[in-house]
Amino acid sequence: MLNYSTSEENYIKAIFHLQQEDGTVTTNELAAELKTKPASVTDMMKKLKTKKLVHYEAYHGFRLSNEGKKLALIIIRRHRLWEFFLAEKLKFSWEEVHAVAEDLEHVSSKKLIDKLDEFLGFPRFDPHGDPIPDANGRIETSKQVCLTELPLNKTAIVCHVSDQSSEMLEVLGHKNIMIGTRLEVKKRFDFDNSLEIKTGKQAATTISDQLARNIYVKTA
Amino acid sequence: MLNYSTSEENYIKAIFHLQQEDGTVTTNELAAELKTKPASVTDMMKKLKTKKLVHYEAYHGFRLSNEGKKLALIIIRRHRLWEFFLAEKLKFSWEEVHAVAEDLEHVSSKKLIDKLDEFLGFPRFDPHGDPIPDANGRIETSKQVCLTELPLNKTAIVCHVSDQSSEMLEVLGHKNIMIGTRLEVKKRFDFDNSLEIKTGKQAATTISDQLARNIYVKTA
DNA sequence: AAATATTTTTAGACAAACCTAAAAAGAATT
DNA sequence: AATTCTTTTTAGGTTTGTCTAAAAATATTT
Ligand SMILES: [Mn+2]
Ligand SMILES: [Mn+2]
Ligand SMILES: [Mn+2]
Ligand SMILES: [Mn+2]
């Protein structure tokens, strides 16, 4: 069932990401995304069509078939689990993980990935806050986002704090914020980027930019 | 300096292993090792020669240049560190690690490998007992081997015990065996595979097959 | 509805890594 | 030293994934 080349996998993953927005993807879009030429994209689309991974009619764009989507989620799972591993276990910084994961994602042993998942404690989000598909390809629909980027008045749930120091936990405890807390940002002060937030039925509190940077939330 | 294809890397590694025995490697030998055809080997040797990784004169075999040896040790380092990771952290069995490492070894980030090495605690031997080259390409010359495979009357030093249970440590303590102990196998009883060993100036002791299987030694 | 501009596909070429079959070189036998 | 056997190389071909340049289809303007 699965034994695809690095090139095929990179195309499938890129189509998956592009069609999230557009629905259907064009030749030029994909060529730009993959830093290749439109002619190369057409060649590859013909091949992926015969392999039943994409729906494609000449001149009318393409989108992934169900098979193609399943494959994309497998590759995304590998990519994000490796990113998590690199950040969490090897202490790579946030920005470094992507490039290395871009290569590691093409090592295709199913057992490797499932054991890695287990070793990492079945993490749900990669270091950029993107959800990690599970072994069956199921993926959380809502993206994890830093509290600093949450739009005003949008209800969200705290799902991760990146700094676990006792100082951090002290201030969180005092403000009654923990994993699972439902909150909304009511105001954002441009002067110092501090936030006024509302949690449940309590009075509003203010959160510094410093603190907000370490809190990740999921929109419901 | 280093950006070689998966194919080039597999050839370099295979030549390294073959020339350990032979000194110089032949076309047919290498073709057999890599399950490819002699004609393909000749093609690749021409390429590796222009890249200065091998010394090669038509019809007279080949061996790695210094550059080639350095590259081989980098690839072997990657391979064995991944094998150690798979066995130690992901609980892969002994026999499963090689195939997966055969792919992982071609991910070429130097930082990835050095951080992995650190994360693993700078292991000196892979799960098969082969030594792991360090970040500078230095490699231990003597291979680690299970006590069950040590030839009679050959002095060796205990370097690893794979079972660290308190029961195991109890029996080892009683027999005065620990990491660093110098020993020789004096006799091997076919009936139960038990061993009579001699350590330093003490009287000989007997070790069961069960115990011996968990002790690894390095010949001096 | 033409004319023009943009996008996409086709045609033809190239490098990498492999193959088979034939030729050449070297080694072993007589 | 000539013949025979074995090994190695060359010649020519295939597949995969890329490219440029030209042609065809589609979209946008006028
Ligand atoms: Mn990424
Ligand atoms: Mn990739
Ligand atoms: Mn191995
Ligand atoms: Mn390999």
Short mmCIF file of C-alpha atoms (C1' of nucleotides) and ligand atoms in Angstrom, two decimals:
data_model
loop_
_atom_site.label_atom_id
_atom_site.label_comp_id
_atom_site.label_asym_id
_atom_site.label_seq_id
_atom_site.Cartn_x
_atom_site.Cartn_y
_atom_site.Cartn_z
CA MET A 1 0.00 0.00 0.00
CA LEU A 2 2.59 2.60 0.91
CA ASN A 3 5.93 2.91 -0.77
CA TYR A 4 6.29 6.30 -2.35
CA SER A 5 9.34 8.31 -3.33
CA THR A 6 10.51 11.36 -1.40
CA SER A 7 9.37 13.49 -4.31
CA GLU A 8 5.91 12.00 -4.46
CA GLU A 9 5.52 12.44 -0.71
CA ASN A 10 6.57 16.08 -0.83
CA TYR A 11 4.04 16.75 -3.60
CA ILE A 12 1.23 15.01 -1.71
CA LYS A 13 1.94 16.94 1.46
CA ALA A 14 2.12 20.27 -0.38
CA ILE A 15 -1.21 19.63 -2.15
CA PHE A 16 -2.81 18.77 1.20
CA HIS A 17 -1.72 22.09 2.72
CA LEU A 18 -2.69 24.17 -0.33
CA GLN A 19 -6.13 22.63 -0.71
CA GLN A 20 -7.01 23.47 2.91
CA GLU A 21 -7.48 27.07 1.76
CA ASP A 22 -8.34 26.83 -1.92
CA GLY A 23 -10.29 23.61 -2.21
CA THR A 24 -8.67 22.98 -5.57
CA VAL A 25 -4.99 23.57 -6.30
CA THR A 26 -3.41 24.98 -9.46
CA THR A 27 -0.21 24.04 -11.26
CA ASN A 28 1.50 27.38 -10.65
CA GLU A 29 0.58 27.45 -6.97
CA LEU A 30 2.11 24.06 -6.40
CA ALA A 31 5.21 24.87 -8.46
CA ALA A 32 5.77 27.97 -6.31
CA GLU A 33 5.24 26.04 -3.07
CA LEU A 34 7.74 23.35 -4.06
CA LYS A 35 10.19 25.72 -5.77
CA THR A 36 9.97 23.74 -8.99
CA LYS A 37 8.68 24.47 -12.49
CA PRO A 38 5.07 24.17 -13.74
CA ALA A 39 6.13 21.60 -16.34
CA SER A 40 7.48 19.36 -13.58
CA VAL A 41 4.21 19.66 -11.69
CA THR A 42 2.20 18.57 -14.72
CA ASP A 43 4.46 15.53 -15.13
CA MET A 44 4.02 14.56 -11.50
CA MET A 45 0.25 15.10 -11.54
CA LYS A 46 -0.06 12.63 -14.39
CA LYS A 47 1.85 10.09 -12.37
CA LEU A 48 -0.11 10.70 -9.16
CA LYS A 49 -3.32 10.40 -11.14
CA THR A 50 -2.41 6.94 -12.45
CA LYS A 51 -1.58 6.02 -8.85
CA LYS A 52 -5.05 7.29 -7.85
CA LEU A 53 -3.69 9.74 -5.30
CA VAL A 54 -5.16 12.86 -6.95
CA HIS A 55 -8.19 13.83 -8.99
CA TYR A 56 -6.91 15.70 -12.01
CA GLU A 57 -8.29 16.88 -15.36
CA ALA A 58 -5.89 18.76 -17.62
CA TYR A 59 -6.18 22.55 -17.27
CA HIS A 60 -8.62 22.27 -14.33
CA GLY A 61 -6.45 21.90 -11.26
CA PHE A 62 -6.34 18.99 -8.87
CA ARG A 63 -7.14 17.80 -5.37
CA LEU A 64 -6.27 14.74 -3.33
CA SER A 65 -8.33 11.57 -3.56
CA ASN A 66 -9.27 9.82 -0.30
CA GLU A 67 -6.19 7.64 -0.75
CA GLY A 68 -4.10 10.78 -1.24
CA LYS A 69 -5.49 12.39 1.90
CA LYS A 70 -4.73 9.30 3.93
CA LEU A 71 -1.17 9.33 2.66
CA ALA A 72 -0.80 13.05 3.38
CA LEU A 73 -1.88 12.51 6.98
CA ILE A 74 0.68 9.72 7.39
CA ILE A 75 3.45 12.02 6.18
CA ILE A 76 2.25 14.91 8.32
CA ARG A 77 2.15 12.59 11.31
CA ARG A 78 5.76 11.57 10.71
CA HIS A 79 6.83 15.18 10.21
CA ARG A 80 5.22 16.51 13.37
CA LEU A 81 6.27 13.63 15.59
CA TRP A 82 9.89 14.14 14.52
CA GLU A 83 9.55 17.88 15.14
CA PHE A 84 8.27 17.14 18.63
CA PHE A 85 11.13 14.71 19.23
CA LEU A 86 13.75 17.20 18.05
CA ALA A 87 12.40 20.01 20.22
CA GLU A 88 11.52 18.00 23.31
CA LYS A 89 14.27 15.38 23.48
CA LEU A 90 17.17 16.83 21.50
CA LYS A 91 16.55 20.43 22.59
CA PHE A 92 16.48 21.83 19.11
CA SER A 93 15.06 25.30 18.97
CA TRP A 94 11.64 25.89 17.62
CA GLU A 95 12.87 27.25 14.24
CA GLU A 96 15.41 24.50 13.58
CA VAL A 97 13.09 21.51 13.74
CA HIS A 98 11.28 21.95 10.45
CA ALA A 99 14.23 21.52 8.07
CA VAL A 100 15.42 18.28 9.69
CA ALA A 101 11.88 16.88 9.94
CA GLU A 102 11.53 17.55 6.21
CA ASP A 103 14.04 14.71 5.68
CA LEU A 104 13.10 12.41 8.56
CA GLU A 105 9.46 12.36 7.43
CA HIS A 106 10.42 10.17 4.46
CA VAL A 107 11.64 7.21 6.51
CA SER A 108 8.55 5.10 6.09
CA SER A 109 8.59 2.39 8.76
CA LYS A 110 5.13 2.34 10.36
CA LYS A 111 6.52 0.62 13.43
CA LEU A 112 9.19 3.29 13.85
CA ILE A 113 6.60 6.05 13.92
CA ASP A 114 4.16 4.28 16.20
CA LYS A 115 6.91 3.41 18.68
CA LEU A 116 8.24 6.97 18.51
CA ASP A 117 4.74 8.24 19.23
CA GLU A 118 4.54 5.99 22.27
CA PHE A 119 8.03 6.99 23.44
CA LEU A 120 7.06 10.65 23.25
CA GLY A 121 3.88 10.05 25.28
CA PHE A 122 1.42 10.49 22.38
CA PRO A 123 1.86 14.25 22.02
CA ARG A 124 -1.11 16.06 20.46
CA PHE A 125 0.67 19.14 19.06
CA ASP A 126 4.01 19.80 17.40
CA PRO A 127 6.29 22.65 18.57
CA HIS A 128 4.49 25.11 16.26
CA GLY A 129 1.11 24.22 17.79
CA ASP A 130 -0.08 22.18 14.82
CA PRO A 131 -1.99 19.01 15.71
CA ILE A 132 -0.38 15.60 15.21
CA PRO A 133 -2.52 12.95 13.46
CA ASP A 134 -2.90 9.73 15.47
CA ALA A 135 -1.98 6.23 14.23
CA ASN A 136 -5.32 6.03 12.39
CA GLY A 137 -4.85 9.36 10.65
CA ARG A 138 -7.32 11.21 12.84
CA ILE A 139 -6.33 14.82 13.40
CA GLU A 140 -7.65 17.53 15.68
CA THR A 141 -9.43 20.15 13.61
CA SER A 142 -8.67 23.18 15.73
CA LYS A 143 -5.15 24.46 15.68
CA GLN A 144 -3.32 25.26 18.88
CA VAL A 145 -2.35 28.91 18.93
CA CYS A 146 -0.35 31.16 21.24
CA LEU A 147 -2.50 33.31 23.51
CA THR A 148 -0.81 36.37 21.99
CA GLU A 149 -2.46 35.50 18.66
CA LEU A 150 -5.97 34.73 19.87
CA PRO A 151 -8.51 37.18 18.35
CA LEU A 152 -10.54 39.33 20.77
CA ASN A 153 -13.72 37.84 22.23
CA LYS A 154 -13.07 34.39 20.81
CA THR A 155 -13.56 31.65 23.40
CA ALA A 156 -10.62 29.27 23.71
CA ILE A 157 -9.32 26.57 26.03
CA VAL A 158 -5.84 26.49 27.57
CA CYS A 159 -4.10 23.36 26.27
CA HIS A 160 -0.41 23.88 26.87
CA VAL A 161 2.06 25.99 28.83
CA SER A 162 5.54 25.91 27.39
CA ASP A 163 7.39 27.11 30.49
CA GLN A 164 6.81 24.82 33.49
CA SER A 165 8.98 26.73 36.00
CA SER A 166 7.67 27.15 39.55
CA GLU A 167 7.55 30.93 39.02
CA MET A 168 5.31 30.41 36.02
CA LEU A 169 3.08 27.95 37.86
CA GLU A 170 2.80 30.34 40.80
CA VAL A 171 1.40 33.17 38.73
CA LEU A 172 -0.92 30.82 36.83
CA GLY A 173 -2.19 29.32 40.08
CA HIS A 174 -2.86 32.75 41.49
CA LYS A 175 -4.88 33.75 38.43
CA ASN A 176 -6.73 30.40 38.44
CA ILE A 177 -5.51 29.44 35.00
CA MET A 178 -4.72 25.81 34.20
CA ILE A 179 -4.92 23.31 31.36
CA GLY A 180 -8.58 23.15 30.39
CA THR A 181 -9.47 26.67 31.52
CA ARG A 182 -11.90 28.37 29.15
CA LEU A 183 -11.09 32.03 28.47
CA GLU A 184 -11.53 35.02 26.18
CA VAL A 185 -9.25 37.98 25.47
CA LYS A 186 -11.25 41.15 26.09
CA LYS A 187 -8.67 43.83 25.35
CA ARG A 188 -5.14 44.10 24.01
CA PHE A 189 -3.04 47.10 25.13
CA ASP A 190 -0.65 48.20 22.43
CA PHE A 191 1.67 49.93 24.91
CA ASP A 192 3.07 46.73 26.45
CA ASN A 193 1.07 44.04 24.64
CA SER A 194 -0.59 43.08 27.91
CA LEU A 195 -3.97 41.34 27.70
CA GLU A 196 -7.15 41.65 29.69
CA ILE A 197 -8.78 38.26 29.83
CA LYS A 198 -11.97 36.84 31.22
CA THR A 199 -12.22 33.28 32.55
CA GLY A 200 -15.63 31.82 33.37
CA LYS A 201 -17.70 33.93 35.72
CA GLN A 202 -14.75 35.54 37.55
CA ALA A 203 -13.67 39.17 37.25
CA ALA A 204 -11.24 40.05 34.44
CA THR A 205 -7.47 39.83 35.01
CA THR A 206 -4.48 41.21 33.18
CA ILE A 207 -1.76 39.05 31.73
CA SER A 208 1.66 40.31 30.66
CA ASP A 209 3.01 39.70 27.17
CA GLN A 210 5.75 37.59 28.75
CA LEU A 211 3.18 35.31 30.37
CA ALA A 212 0.91 35.18 27.31
CA ARG A 213 3.79 34.01 25.13
CA ASN A 214 3.98 30.81 27.16
CA ILE A 215 0.28 29.96 27.10
CA TYR A 216 -1.23 28.03 24.22
CA VAL A 217 -4.94 27.73 23.57
CA LYS A 218 -7.27 25.86 21.29
CA THR A 219 -10.34 27.53 19.82
CA ALA A 220 -13.49 25.50 20.31
CA MET B 1 31.98 19.09 2.04
CA LEU B 2 29.28 16.51 2.67
CA ASN B 3 26.22 16.12 0.54
CA TYR B 4 26.12 12.71 -0.99
CA SER B 5 23.24 10.65 -2.34
CA THR B 6 21.83 7.65 -0.52
CA SER B 7 23.37 5.45 -3.20
CA GLU B 8 26.82 6.98 -2.90
CA GLU B 9 26.67 6.60 0.87
CA ASN B 10 25.66 2.95 0.68
CA TYR B 11 28.55 2.24 -1.70
CA ILE B 12 31.08 4.04 0.53
CA LYS B 13 29.93 2.16 3.61
CA ALA B 14 30.04 -1.20 1.83
CA ILE B 15 33.57 -0.57 0.53
CA PHE B 16 34.67 0.36 4.05
CA HIS B 17 33.41 -2.93 5.47
CA LEU B 18 34.81 -5.06 2.63
CA GLN B 19 38.28 -3.50 2.70
CA GLN B 20 38.60 -4.27 6.44
CA GLU B 21 39.28 -7.87 5.41
CA ASP B 22 40.64 -7.68 1.89
CA GLY B 23 42.61 -4.46 1.79
CA THR B 24 41.46 -3.89 -1.77
CA VAL B 25 37.94 -4.52 -3.00
CA THR B 26 36.82 -6.00 -6.33
CA THR B 27 33.89 -5.13 -8.57
CA ASN B 28 32.16 -8.49 -8.13
CA GLU B 29 32.56 -8.48 -4.36
CA LEU B 30 30.92 -5.09 -4.08
CA ALA B 31 28.16 -5.98 -6.53
CA ALA B 32 27.33 -9.04 -4.41
CA GLU B 33 27.38 -7.04 -1.16
CA LEU B 34 25.02 -4.40 -2.53
CA LYS B 35 22.85 -6.83 -4.52
CA THR B 36 23.49 -4.91 -7.70
CA LYS B 37 25.24 -5.71 -11.01
CA PRO B 38 28.99 -5.39 -11.74
CA ALA B 39 28.28 -2.87 -14.52
CA SER B 40 26.54 -0.59 -12.02
CA VAL B 41 29.53 -0.82 -9.69
CA THR B 42 31.91 0.27 -12.43
CA ASP B 43 29.70 3.27 -13.21
CA MET B 44 29.65 4.29 -9.56
CA MET B 45 33.40 3.79 -9.08
CA LYS B 46 34.09 6.23 -11.90
CA LYS B 47 31.91 8.78 -10.21
CA LEU B 48 33.39 8.22 -6.75
CA LYS B 49 36.85 8.53 -8.27
CA THR B 50 36.12 11.95 -9.75
CA LYS B 51 34.79 12.92 -6.32
CA LYS B 52 38.10 11.71 -4.82
CA LEU B 53 36.41 9.29 -2.44
CA VAL B 54 38.12 6.16 -3.81
CA HIS B 55 41.41 5.19 -5.41
CA TYR B 56 40.57 3.25 -8.54
CA GLU B 57 42.40 2.05 -11.65
CA ALA B 58 40.35 0.12 -14.21
CA TYR B 59 40.65 -3.66 -13.74
CA HIS B 60 42.65 -3.30 -10.51
CA GLY B 61 40.06 -2.93 -7.76
CA PHE B 62 39.60 0.03 -5.44
CA ARG B 63 39.90 1.26 -1.87
CA LEU B 64 38.72 4.34 -0.02
CA SER B 65 40.78 7.52 -0.02
CA ASN B 66 41.23 9.31 3.30
CA GLU B 67 38.26 11.47 2.41
CA GLY B 68 36.28 8.31 1.68
CA LYS B 69 37.22 6.76 5.01
CA LYS B 70 36.16 9.88 6.87
CA LEU B 71 32.81 9.81 5.10
CA ALA B 72 32.37 6.09 5.84
CA LEU B 73 32.90 6.70 9.54
CA ILE B 74 30.32 9.48 9.54
CA ILE B 75 27.74 7.15 7.98
CA ILE B 76 28.63 4.30 10.34
CA ARG B 77 28.29 6.69 13.26
CA ARG B 78 24.82 7.67 12.14
CA HIS B 79 23.82 4.05 11.55
CA ARG B 80 24.96 2.78 14.94
CA LEU B 81 23.59 5.71 16.93
CA TRP B 82 20.18 5.17 15.35
CA GLU B 83 20.41 1.45 16.10
CA PHE B 84 21.17 2.26 19.73
CA PHE B 85 18.27 4.71 19.84
CA LEU B 86 15.84 2.19 18.36
CA ALA B 87 16.86 -0.58 20.76
CA GLU B 88 17.28 1.51 23.90
CA LYS B 89 14.55 4.12 23.63
CA LEU B 90 11.96 2.63 21.27
CA LYS B 91 12.40 -0.95 22.52
CA PHE B 92 12.98 -2.43 19.10
CA SER B 93 14.36 -5.90 19.25
CA TRP B 94 17.97 -6.51 18.42
CA GLU B 95 17.26 -7.92 14.93
CA GLU B 96 14.84 -5.20 13.85
CA VAL B 97 17.10 -2.20 14.28
CA HIS B 98 19.38 -2.69 11.29
CA ALA B 99 16.81 -2.34 8.50
CA VAL B 100 15.39 0.92 9.87
CA ALA B 101 18.85 2.35 10.59
CA GLU B 102 19.74 1.61 6.97
CA ASP B 103 17.33 4.41 6.03
CA LEU B 104 17.83 6.78 8.97
CA GLU B 105 21.60 6.83 8.37
CA HIS B 106 21.09 8.95 5.24
CA VAL B 107 19.60 11.94 7.04
CA SER B 108 22.70 14.05 7.04
CA SER B 109 22.31 16.83 9.62
CA LYS B 110 25.49 16.90 11.69
CA LYS B 111 23.69 18.69 14.48
CA LEU B 112 20.99 16.03 14.58
CA ILE B 113 23.53 13.26 15.07
CA ASP B 114 25.62 15.07 17.65
CA LYS B 115 22.54 15.99 19.69
CA LEU B 116 21.25 12.44 19.39
CA ASP B 117 24.60 11.17 20.65
CA GLU B 118 24.36 13.48 23.65
CA PHE B 119 20.73 12.52 24.32
CA LEU B 120 21.72 8.85 24.34
CA GLY B 121 24.57 9.49 26.78
CA PHE B 122 27.42 9.01 24.29
CA PRO B 123 27.04 5.23 23.94
CA ARG B 124 30.20 3.41 22.87
CA PHE B 125 28.64 0.29 21.28
CA ASP B 126 25.57 -0.41 19.18
CA PRO B 127 23.14 -3.23 20.06
CA HIS B 128 25.25 -5.73 18.10
CA GLY B 129 28.37 -4.80 20.08
CA ASP B 130 30.00 -2.83 17.27
CA PRO B 131 31.76 0.35 18.36
CA ILE B 132 30.24 3.75 17.55
CA PRO B 133 32.62 6.37 16.07
CA ASP B 134 32.70 9.63 18.04
CA ALA B 135 31.98 13.09 16.62
CA ASN B 136 35.55 13.26 15.28
CA GLY B 137 35.33 9.90 13.54
CA ARG B 138 37.46 8.09 16.10
CA ILE B 139 36.38 4.49 16.60
CA GLU B 140 37.32 1.83 19.12
CA THR B 141 39.29 -0.92 17.40
CA SER B 142 38.15 -3.86 19.49
CA LYS B 143 34.66 -5.15 19.05
CA GLN B 144 32.40 -5.79 22.01
CA VAL B 145 31.28 -9.42 22.13
CA CYS B 146 28.95 -11.49 24.29
CA LEU B 147 30.77 -13.59 26.88
CA THR B 148 29.18 -16.67 25.33
CA GLU B 149 31.21 -16.02 22.18
CA LEU B 150 34.60 -15.26 23.74
CA PRO B 151 37.23 -17.81 22.61
CA LEU B 152 38.92 -19.91 25.35
CA ASN B 153 41.96 -18.41 27.09
CA LYS B 154 41.54 -15.00 25.45
CA THR B 155 41.83 -12.15 27.96
CA ALA B 156 38.92 -9.70 27.84
CA ILE B 157 37.44 -6.88 29.88
CA VAL B 158 33.82 -6.66 30.99
CA CYS B 159 32.30 -3.56 29.40
CA HIS B 160 28.56 -3.99 29.58
CA VAL B 161 25.84 -5.95 31.36
CA SER B 162 22.53 -5.86 29.52
CA ASP B 163 20.34 -6.89 32.47
CA GLN B 164 20.64 -4.49 35.41
CA SER B 165 18.14 -6.21 37.74
CA SER B 166 19.04 -6.49 41.43
CA GLU B 167 19.13 -10.31 41.09
CA MET B 168 21.71 -9.98 38.34
CA LEU B 169 23.79 -7.47 40.30
CA GLU B 170 23.67 -9.73 43.35
CA VAL B 171 25.22 -12.68 41.57
CA LEU B 172 27.79 -10.47 39.84
CA GLY B 173 28.73 -8.84 43.16
CA HIS B 174 29.17 -12.23 44.78
CA LYS B 175 31.48 -13.39 42.00
CA ASN B 176 33.40 -10.10 42.08
CA ILE B 177 32.59 -9.26 38.48
CA MET B 178 31.97 -5.67 37.45
CA ILE B 179 32.54 -3.29 34.53
CA GLY B 180 36.29 -3.27 33.97
CA THR B 181 36.97 -6.74 35.35
CA ARG B 182 39.61 -8.60 33.33
CA LEU B 183 38.77 -12.25 32.72
CA GLU B 184 39.41 -15.37 30.64
CA VAL B 185 37.14 -18.31 29.79
CA LYS B 186 39.00 -21.50 30.77
CA LYS B 187 36.44 -24.13 29.87
CA ARG B 188 33.04 -24.38 28.16
CA PHE B 189 30.77 -27.27 29.16
CA ASP B 190 28.64 -28.46 26.28
CA PHE B 191 26.03 -30.03 28.55
CA ASP B 192 24.56 -26.73 29.82
CA ASN B 193 26.81 -24.17 28.12
CA SER B 194 28.14 -23.10 31.50
CA LEU B 195 31.57 -21.45 31.57
CA GLU B 196 34.50 -21.73 33.91
CA ILE B 197 36.18 -18.35 34.07
CA LYS B 198 39.25 -16.95 35.77
CA THR B 199 39.44 -13.32 36.98
CA GLY B 200 42.80 -11.93 38.12
CA LYS B 201 44.49 -14.02 40.75
CA GLN B 202 41.33 -15.46 42.31
CA ALA B 203 40.19 -19.05 42.04
CA ALA B 204 38.08 -20.01 39.02
CA THR B 205 34.25 -19.67 39.16
CA THR B 206 31.48 -21.09 37.08
CA ILE B 207 28.98 -18.94 35.24
CA SER B 208 25.68 -20.18 33.86
CA ASP B 209 24.74 -19.71 30.22
CA GLN B 210 21.88 -17.48 31.37
CA LEU B 211 24.31 -15.18 33.16
CA ALA B 212 26.90 -15.22 30.37
CA ARG B 213 24.33 -14.10 27.83
CA ASN B 214 23.99 -10.81 29.68
CA ILE B 215 27.69 -10.04 29.98
CA TYR B 216 29.57 -8.27 27.21
CA VAL B 217 33.34 -8.07 26.98
CA LYS B 218 35.95 -6.33 24.89
CA THR B 219 39.13 -8.15 23.86
CA ALA B 220 42.27 -6.17 24.65
"C1'" DA C 1 -16.58 38.77 -30.05
"C1'" DA C 2 -11.84 39.73 -30.91
"C1'" DA C 3 -7.54 40.54 -29.25
"C1'" DT C 4 -4.38 39.99 -25.68
"C1'" DA C 5 -2.44 38.05 -21.59
"C1'" DT C 6 -1.87 34.26 -18.51
"C1'" DT C 7 -1.75 29.55 -17.35
"C1'" DT C 8 -0.98 24.98 -18.45
"C1'" DT C 9 0.57 21.30 -21.23
"C1'" DT C 10 3.60 19.09 -24.59
"C1'" DA C 11 7.99 18.16 -26.83
"C1'" DG C 12 12.44 17.21 -26.30
"C1'" DA C 13 16.71 17.05 -23.37
"C1'" DC C 14 19.50 15.87 -19.32
"C1'" DA C 15 21.53 13.68 -15.01
"C1'" DA C 16 21.35 9.86 -11.70
"C1'" DA C 17 21.13 5.18 -10.98
"C1'" DC C 18 20.15 1.20 -12.55
"C1'" DC C 19 19.97 -2.78 -16.24
"C1'" DT C 20 21.51 -6.48 -20.27
"C1'" DA C 21 24.52 -8.00 -23.70
"C1'" DA C 22 28.87 -7.69 -25.96
"C1'" DA C 23 33.76 -6.58 -25.92
"C1'" DA C 24 38.12 -6.26 -23.66
"C1'" DA C 25 41.47 -7.26 -20.14
"C1'" DG C 26 43.59 -10.19 -16.96
"C1'" DA C 27 44.34 -14.80 -14.71
"C1'" DA C 28 44.77 -19.64 -14.95
"C1'" DT C 29 45.66 -23.90 -17.66
"C1'" DT C 30 47.61 -26.64 -20.76
"C1'" DA D 1 53.23 -19.22 -25.45
"C1'" DA D 2 48.78 -20.22 -26.75
"C1'" DT D 3 44.23 -21.31 -25.24
"C1'" DT D 4 40.50 -21.02 -22.13
"C1'" DC D 5 38.07 -19.15 -18.28
"C1'" DT D 6 36.79 -15.32 -15.31
"C1'" DT D 7 36.40 -10.64 -14.28
"C1'" DT D 8 35.70 -6.10 -15.59
"C1'" DT D 9 34.47 -2.56 -18.64
"C1'" DT D 10 31.89 -0.47 -22.43
"C1'" DA D 11 27.86 0.38 -25.26
"C1'" DG D 12 23.42 1.27 -25.35
"C1'" DG D 13 18.81 1.36 -23.00
"C1'" DT D 14 15.24 2.34 -19.07
"C1'" DT D 15 13.02 4.92 -15.27
"C1'" DT D 16 12.54 8.86 -12.28
"C1'" DG D 17 12.50 13.53 -11.72
"C1'" DT D 18 13.97 17.56 -13.33
"C1'" DC D 19 14.54 21.46 -16.93
"C1'" DT D 20 13.67 25.01 -21.19
"C1'" DA D 21 11.18 26.47 -25.03
"C1'" DA D 22 7.21 26.18 -27.85
"C1'" DA D 23 2.34 25.19 -28.42
"C1'" DA D 24 -2.31 24.95 -26.75
"C1'" DA D 25 -5.99 26.11 -23.67
"C1'" DT D 26 -8.19 29.29 -20.75
"C1'" DA D 27 -9.06 33.88 -18.77
"C1'" DT D 28 -9.19 38.83 -19.18
"C1'" DT D 29 -9.56 43.14 -21.66
"C1'" DT D 30 -11.01 45.99 -24.91
MN MN E 1 7.12 21.70 10.05
MN MN E 2 10.11 16.36 2.99
MN MN E 3 23.56 -2.47 11.49
MN MN E 4 21.62 2.72 3.96
#
